[in-house]
Short mmCIF file of C-alpha atoms in Angstrom, two decimals:
data_model
loop_
_atom_site.label_atom_id
_atom_site.label_comp_id
_atom_site.label_asym_id
_atom_site.label_seq_id
_atom_site.Cartn_x
_atom_site.Cartn_y
_atom_site.Cartn_z
CA MET A 1 -9.11 -14.35 44.47
CA ILE A 2 -6.09 -13.84 42.65
CA MET A 3 -7.08 -16.51 39.74
CA CYS A 4 -10.02 -15.08 39.74
CA SER A 5 -9.19 -11.38 38.90
CA ALA A 6 -6.54 -13.02 35.99
CA PHE A 7 -9.31 -14.96 34.76
CA PHE A 8 -11.29 -11.58 33.80
CA GLN A 9 -8.71 -9.83 32.77
CA VAL A 10 -7.57 -12.55 30.29
CA LEU A 11 -11.45 -12.43 29.41
CA SER A 12 -11.78 -8.74 28.64
CA LEU A 13 -8.26 -8.50 26.91
CA LEU A 14 -10.27 -11.44 24.17
CA THR A 15 -13.29 -9.61 23.82
CA LEU A 16 -11.11 -6.18 23.03
CA LEU A 17 -9.28 -8.42 20.69
CA ASN A 18 -13.28 -9.32 19.08
CA ILE A 19 -13.90 -6.73 18.98
CA GLY A 20 -10.69 -5.06 17.09
CA VAL A 21 -11.31 -8.15 14.74
CA SER A 22 -14.63 -7.43 14.06
CA ILE A 23 -14.70 -3.71 13.68
CA GLU A 24 -11.90 -3.85 10.71
CA ASP A 25 -14.00 -2.82 7.74
CA PRO A 26 -12.67 -5.17 5.11
CA CYS A 27 -13.33 -2.21 1.90
CA ASP A 28 -10.32 0.14 3.88
CA ARG A 29 -7.59 0.03 1.06
CA SER A 30 -5.45 -1.38 3.65
CA SER A 31 -7.37 -4.73 4.23
CA HIS A 32 -7.88 -6.13 0.94
CA VAL A 33 -5.57 -7.12 -1.94
CA LEU A 34 -5.69 -7.33 -5.60
CA PHE A 35 -6.45 -11.31 -7.11
CA PRO A 36 -4.02 -12.43 -8.83
CA GLN A 37 -4.03 -11.23 -12.18
CA ASN A 38 -1.99 -13.86 -14.04
CA ASN A 39 -4.00 -14.72 -17.30
CA PHE A 40 -6.69 -13.38 -15.73
CA GLY A 41 -8.72 -13.10 -19.18
CA ALA A 42 -9.04 -16.76 -19.25
CA ARG A 43 -11.55 -17.25 -16.54
CA ASN A 44 -14.55 -15.07 -18.09
CA GLU A 45 -17.48 -17.04 -19.13
CA LYS A 46 -17.05 -16.96 -22.90
CA CYS A 47 -13.73 -18.59 -22.62
CA GLN A 48 -13.19 -22.53 -23.46
CA SER A 49 -11.23 -24.64 -21.16
CA ASN A 50 -7.76 -24.97 -23.18
CA GLY A 51 -5.81 -27.51 -20.58
CA GLU A 52 -3.92 -24.48 -18.67
CA SER A 53 -3.65 -24.92 -15.38
CA THR A 54 -5.23 -22.52 -13.79
CA CYS A 55 -5.77 -23.35 -10.05
CA ASP A 56 -6.84 -21.65 -7.13
CA MET A 57 -5.73 -24.51 -4.62
CA TYR A 58 -2.63 -22.60 -3.11
CA PHE A 59 -3.76 -18.97 -2.96
CA LYS A 60 -4.03 -17.42 0.62
CA SER A 61 -8.02 -16.97 2.06
CA ASN A 62 -8.07 -13.44 2.16
CA TRP A 63 -10.43 -10.41 1.53
CA TYR A 64 -9.59 -10.02 -2.38
CA ILE A 65 -10.48 -7.04 -4.94
CA VAL A 66 -10.97 -8.26 -8.35
CA LYS A 67 -10.35 -5.26 -11.06
CA ASN A 68 -12.71 -5.12 -13.98
CA ALA A 69 -15.07 -8.20 -13.23
CA THR A 70 -16.88 -10.15 -10.88
CA VAL A 71 -17.00 -13.19 -10.28
CA LEU A 72 -19.95 -15.49 -11.18
CA ASN A 73 -23.50 -16.33 -9.99
CA HIS A 74 -24.89 -18.73 -12.33
CA CYS A 75 -23.76 -22.04 -13.09
CA PRO A 76 -21.58 -21.83 -16.58
CA LYS A 77 -21.46 -23.89 -20.02
CA LEU A 78 -19.59 -27.34 -19.68
CA GLY A 79 -16.01 -27.19 -20.70
CA TYR A 80 -15.68 -23.17 -20.35
CA CYS A 81 -14.59 -20.34 -17.35
CA GLY A 82 -10.63 -21.85 -18.95
CA VAL A 83 -10.70 -24.12 -16.04
CA THR A 84 -12.03 -28.26 -16.15
CA TYR A 85 -13.53 -27.94 -12.85
CA PRO A 86 -14.83 -23.71 -12.47
CA ALA A 87 -15.61 -22.36 -8.94
CA TRP A 88 -19.34 -19.97 -9.80
CA VAL A 89 -21.05 -18.04 -6.63
CA ASN A 90 -24.82 -19.33 -6.12
CA GLY A 91 -26.70 -16.37 -4.92
CA THR A 92 -26.90 -12.76 -4.89
CA PHE A 93 -24.64 -10.43 -4.64
CA PRO A 94 -25.45 -7.95 -1.27
CA THR A 95 -26.53 -4.26 -0.85
CA ARG A 96 -24.07 -2.06 0.80
CA GLU A 97 -27.09 -2.07 3.91
CA ASP A 98 -26.30 -5.88 3.46
CA GLY A 99 -23.09 -5.33 4.73
CA ILE A 100 -20.81 -8.60 4.64
CA VAL A 101 -22.62 -12.24 4.03
CA ASN A 102 -22.00 -15.78 3.70
CA ARG A 103 -22.04 -16.92 0.08
CA THR A 104 -22.00 -20.12 -1.41
CA ALA A 105 -19.42 -20.88 -3.97
CA CYS A 106 -20.19 -23.96 -5.93
CA ILE A 107 -17.72 -26.16 -7.75
CA LYS A 108 -19.36 -28.11 -11.31
CA PHE A 109 -18.39 -30.89 -12.54
CA GLY A 110 -19.02 -31.75 -15.23
CA SER A 111 -22.72 -31.32 -15.68
CA ILE A 112 -23.26 -31.32 -12.08
CA CYS A 113 -23.39 -27.42 -11.21
CA CYS A 114 -21.92 -27.88 -6.90
CA ASN A 115 -21.02 -30.78 -6.73
CA GLU A 116 -18.66 -29.86 -3.71
CA SER A 117 -19.06 -26.28 -2.51
CA LYS A 118 -17.07 -23.90 -0.16
CA THR A 119 -17.80 -21.31 2.06
CA ILE A 120 -16.59 -16.91 1.09
CA GLN A 121 -17.76 -13.39 2.01
CA ILE A 122 -18.77 -10.79 -0.05
CA LYS A 123 -18.94 -7.29 0.58
CA ASN A 124 -20.66 -3.88 -1.21
CA CYS A 125 -18.14 -1.22 -0.96
CA SER A 126 -20.37 1.18 -2.99
CA THR A 127 -18.32 1.05 -5.70
CA PHE A 128 -16.52 -2.24 -5.73
CA LEU A 129 -17.21 -5.42 -4.00
CA VAL A 130 -14.63 -7.20 -2.16
CA TYR A 131 -14.48 -11.23 -1.60
CA TYR A 132 -13.14 -13.27 0.61
CA PHE A 133 -12.19 -16.26 -1.50
CA VAL A 134 -10.57 -19.83 -0.20
CA PRO A 135 -8.58 -22.03 -1.45
CA LEU A 136 -10.30 -24.53 -3.53
CA THR A 137 -10.14 -28.48 -2.96
CA THR A 138 -7.41 -29.55 -5.98
CA CYS A 139 -6.50 -28.54 -9.54
CA PRO A 140 -7.65 -27.99 -12.36
CA MET A 141 -10.25 -25.77 -10.19
CA ALA A 142 -11.01 -22.32 -10.18
CA TYR A 143 -13.41 -19.59 -9.34
CA CYS A 144 -14.84 -17.99 -12.57
CA PHE A 145 -15.73 -14.53 -13.52
CA GLU A 146 -17.37 -12.09 -15.70
CA SER A 147 -15.62 -9.02 -17.55
CA ASP A 148 -15.22 -8.09 -20.68
CA LEU A 149 -10.61 -8.78 -21.24
CA PRO A 150 -9.98 -11.06 -23.56
CA CYS A 151 -9.41 -14.64 -23.38
CA GLU A 152 -5.88 -14.92 -23.95
CA PRO A 153 -3.53 -11.95 -23.23
CA PRO A 154 -2.83 -9.68 -26.01
CA THR A 155 0.92 -9.96 -28.05
CA THR A 156 2.36 -7.41 -29.44
CA THR A 157 1.48 -5.59 -32.56
CA PRO A 158 3.99 -4.58 -34.76
CA VAL A 159 4.37 -0.31 -34.54
CA PRO A 160 3.39 1.20 -37.96
CA GLY A 161 6.06 2.70 -40.18
CA VAL A 162 8.95 0.07 -39.02
CA SER A 163 9.36 -2.81 -40.88
CA LYS A 164 11.07 -6.14 -40.05
CA THR A 165 13.69 -5.12 -42.36
CA THR A 166 14.72 -1.70 -40.42
CA THR A 167 14.37 -4.61 -37.19
CA LEU A 168 17.36 -6.84 -38.05
CA GLN A 169 19.66 -4.03 -39.74
CA SER A 170 19.51 -2.02 -35.73
CA THR A 171 19.77 -5.41 -34.65
CA ASP A 172 22.76 -6.52 -37.01
CA ALA A 173 24.74 -2.80 -35.79
CA GLU A 174 23.87 -3.84 -32.32
CA ARG A 175 25.51 -7.00 -32.35
CA LYS A 176 28.58 -5.16 -34.35
CA SER A 177 28.72 -3.01 -31.60
CA ASN A 178 28.56 -5.14 -29.32
CA SER A 179 31.28 -7.09 -31.08
CA LYS A 180 33.73 -3.81 -31.05
CA GLU A 181 33.54 -3.64 -27.25
CA ILE A 182 34.35 -6.57 -26.55
CA VAL A 183 37.31 -6.86 -28.56
CA ILE A 184 37.88 -3.07 -27.43
CA GLY A 185 38.03 -4.22 -23.92
CA VAL A 186 40.16 -7.55 -24.41
CA SER A 187 43.04 -5.79 -25.72
CA VAL A 188 42.73 -3.25 -23.23
CA GLY A 189 42.71 -6.05 -20.97
CA LEU A 190 45.85 -7.60 -22.71
CA VAL A 191 47.58 -4.30 -22.86
CA GLY A 192 47.10 -3.88 -18.62
CA LEU A 193 48.04 -7.05 -18.26
CA LEU A 194 51.87 -7.21 -19.89
CA LEU A 195 51.77 -3.55 -18.63
CA CYS A 196 52.33 -5.24 -15.13
CA VAL A 197 53.53 -8.05 -15.59
CA GLY A 198 56.88 -5.78 -17.03
CA ILE A 199 56.46 -3.77 -14.08
CA VAL A 200 56.65 -7.50 -11.87
CA ILE A 201 59.92 -8.02 -13.97
CA ILE A 202 61.47 -4.98 -13.60
CA VAL A 203 60.76 -4.47 -9.61
CA PHE A 204 62.33 -7.96 -9.54
CA MET A 205 65.35 -7.37 -11.13
CA VAL A 206 65.87 -4.52 -9.05
CA MET A 207 65.93 -6.39 -5.66
CA THR A 208 67.47 -9.33 -7.03
CA GLY A 209 70.62 -7.32 -7.58
CA LYS A 210 70.27 -4.86 -4.46
CA PHE A 211 70.44 -8.77 -2.94
CA LYS A 212 73.91 -9.78 -5.16
CA ALA A 213 74.90 -6.12 -4.14
CA ASN A 214 74.30 -6.72 -0.46
CA ARG A 215 76.15 -10.28 -0.84
CA SER A 216 79.13 -8.88 -2.75
CA ALA A 217 80.40 -5.88 -0.23
CA PRO A 218 80.80 -7.76 3.18
CA SER A 219 83.58 -10.83 1.16
CA LEU A 220 85.27 -7.34 -0.32
CA SER A 221 85.92 -5.77 3.13
CA VAL A 222 86.79 -9.25 4.20
CA LYS A 223 89.88 -9.94 1.09
CA GLN A 224 90.35 -5.50 1.78
CA GLN A 225 91.17 -6.15 5.83
CA GLN A 226 93.29 -9.65 5.13
CA GLY A 227 95.94 -8.02 2.47
CA GLU A 228 96.17 -4.72 4.39
CA HIS A 229 97.68 -7.32 7.59
CA ILE A 230 99.45 -8.73 5.34
CA HIS A 231 100.98 -5.79 3.93
CA ASP A 232 101.24 -4.79 7.72
CA TYR A 233 103.26 -7.72 8.50
CA ILE A 234 105.52 -7.98 5.32
CA ASN A 235 106.70 -3.74 5.69
CA SER A 236 107.69 -4.11 9.07
CA PRO A 237 107.26 -7.69 10.87
CA PRO A 238 105.41 -7.65 14.55
CA PRO A 239 107.55 -7.15 17.45
CA TYR A 240 108.92 -9.14 20.08
CA HIS A 241 106.29 -9.64 22.74
CA LEU A 242 108.70 -11.63 25.90
CA PRO A 243 106.43 -13.83 28.22
CA GLN A 244 105.39 -12.29 31.08
CA LYS A 245 107.16 -14.46 33.78
CA LYS A 246 110.01 -14.02 32.01
CA LEU A 247 109.30 -9.97 31.88
CA GLU A 248 108.88 -10.47 36.51
CA MET A 249 111.77 -12.16 36.64
CA GLY A 250 114.01 -9.52 34.70
CA ILE A 251 115.14 -11.72 32.17
#
């Protein structure tokens, strides 16, 4: 009876946990993460494959939000999406009322649009879509997207009115300034080192002088005592003391 009761309690707990998982909304900000943005523009359908190692084999299965793009939902052209084996969604996007839907992510090999497939999930959050992406099988294999982003990240453009000569001059000035700071720092360090060495030498000399003075003091006192003793004996000879037995006998 007790075992049956414990079994039903565990079953109830598992049911509650399942309910808790099912009611989590991937549209909530805390329930999804931003899709990796490294070289994201190269995943565009209009970008040719350049042999770079774009790969979706290693990222974690999770709900993702894609910034300024949507996953491609038709077979891409051969050699595009910036990768050798692009993945695309075979199906339509869900409406708000559809909730979470399963979709097939097809991987294109050469001219075969769906040589391999993975199951992903999509949900419409009214103003954006969230995707439950799973890692792909191998590299170079990556999801393809539609966006207006450039295939390559923008390069730094020169600021108007600033010439290369000005930049070089400022660089030289910075180098000279850094050199002066290094020289000043080394000089200060050497001066500090010399001061420390001088202080150590002075302390050593003072301590050595005290030690010699302490060692010479006892010898002088002993000689002085010996001299006084000899002086006393010279001035007046020591008294004659009879042995104790002779004193007792009255001699």
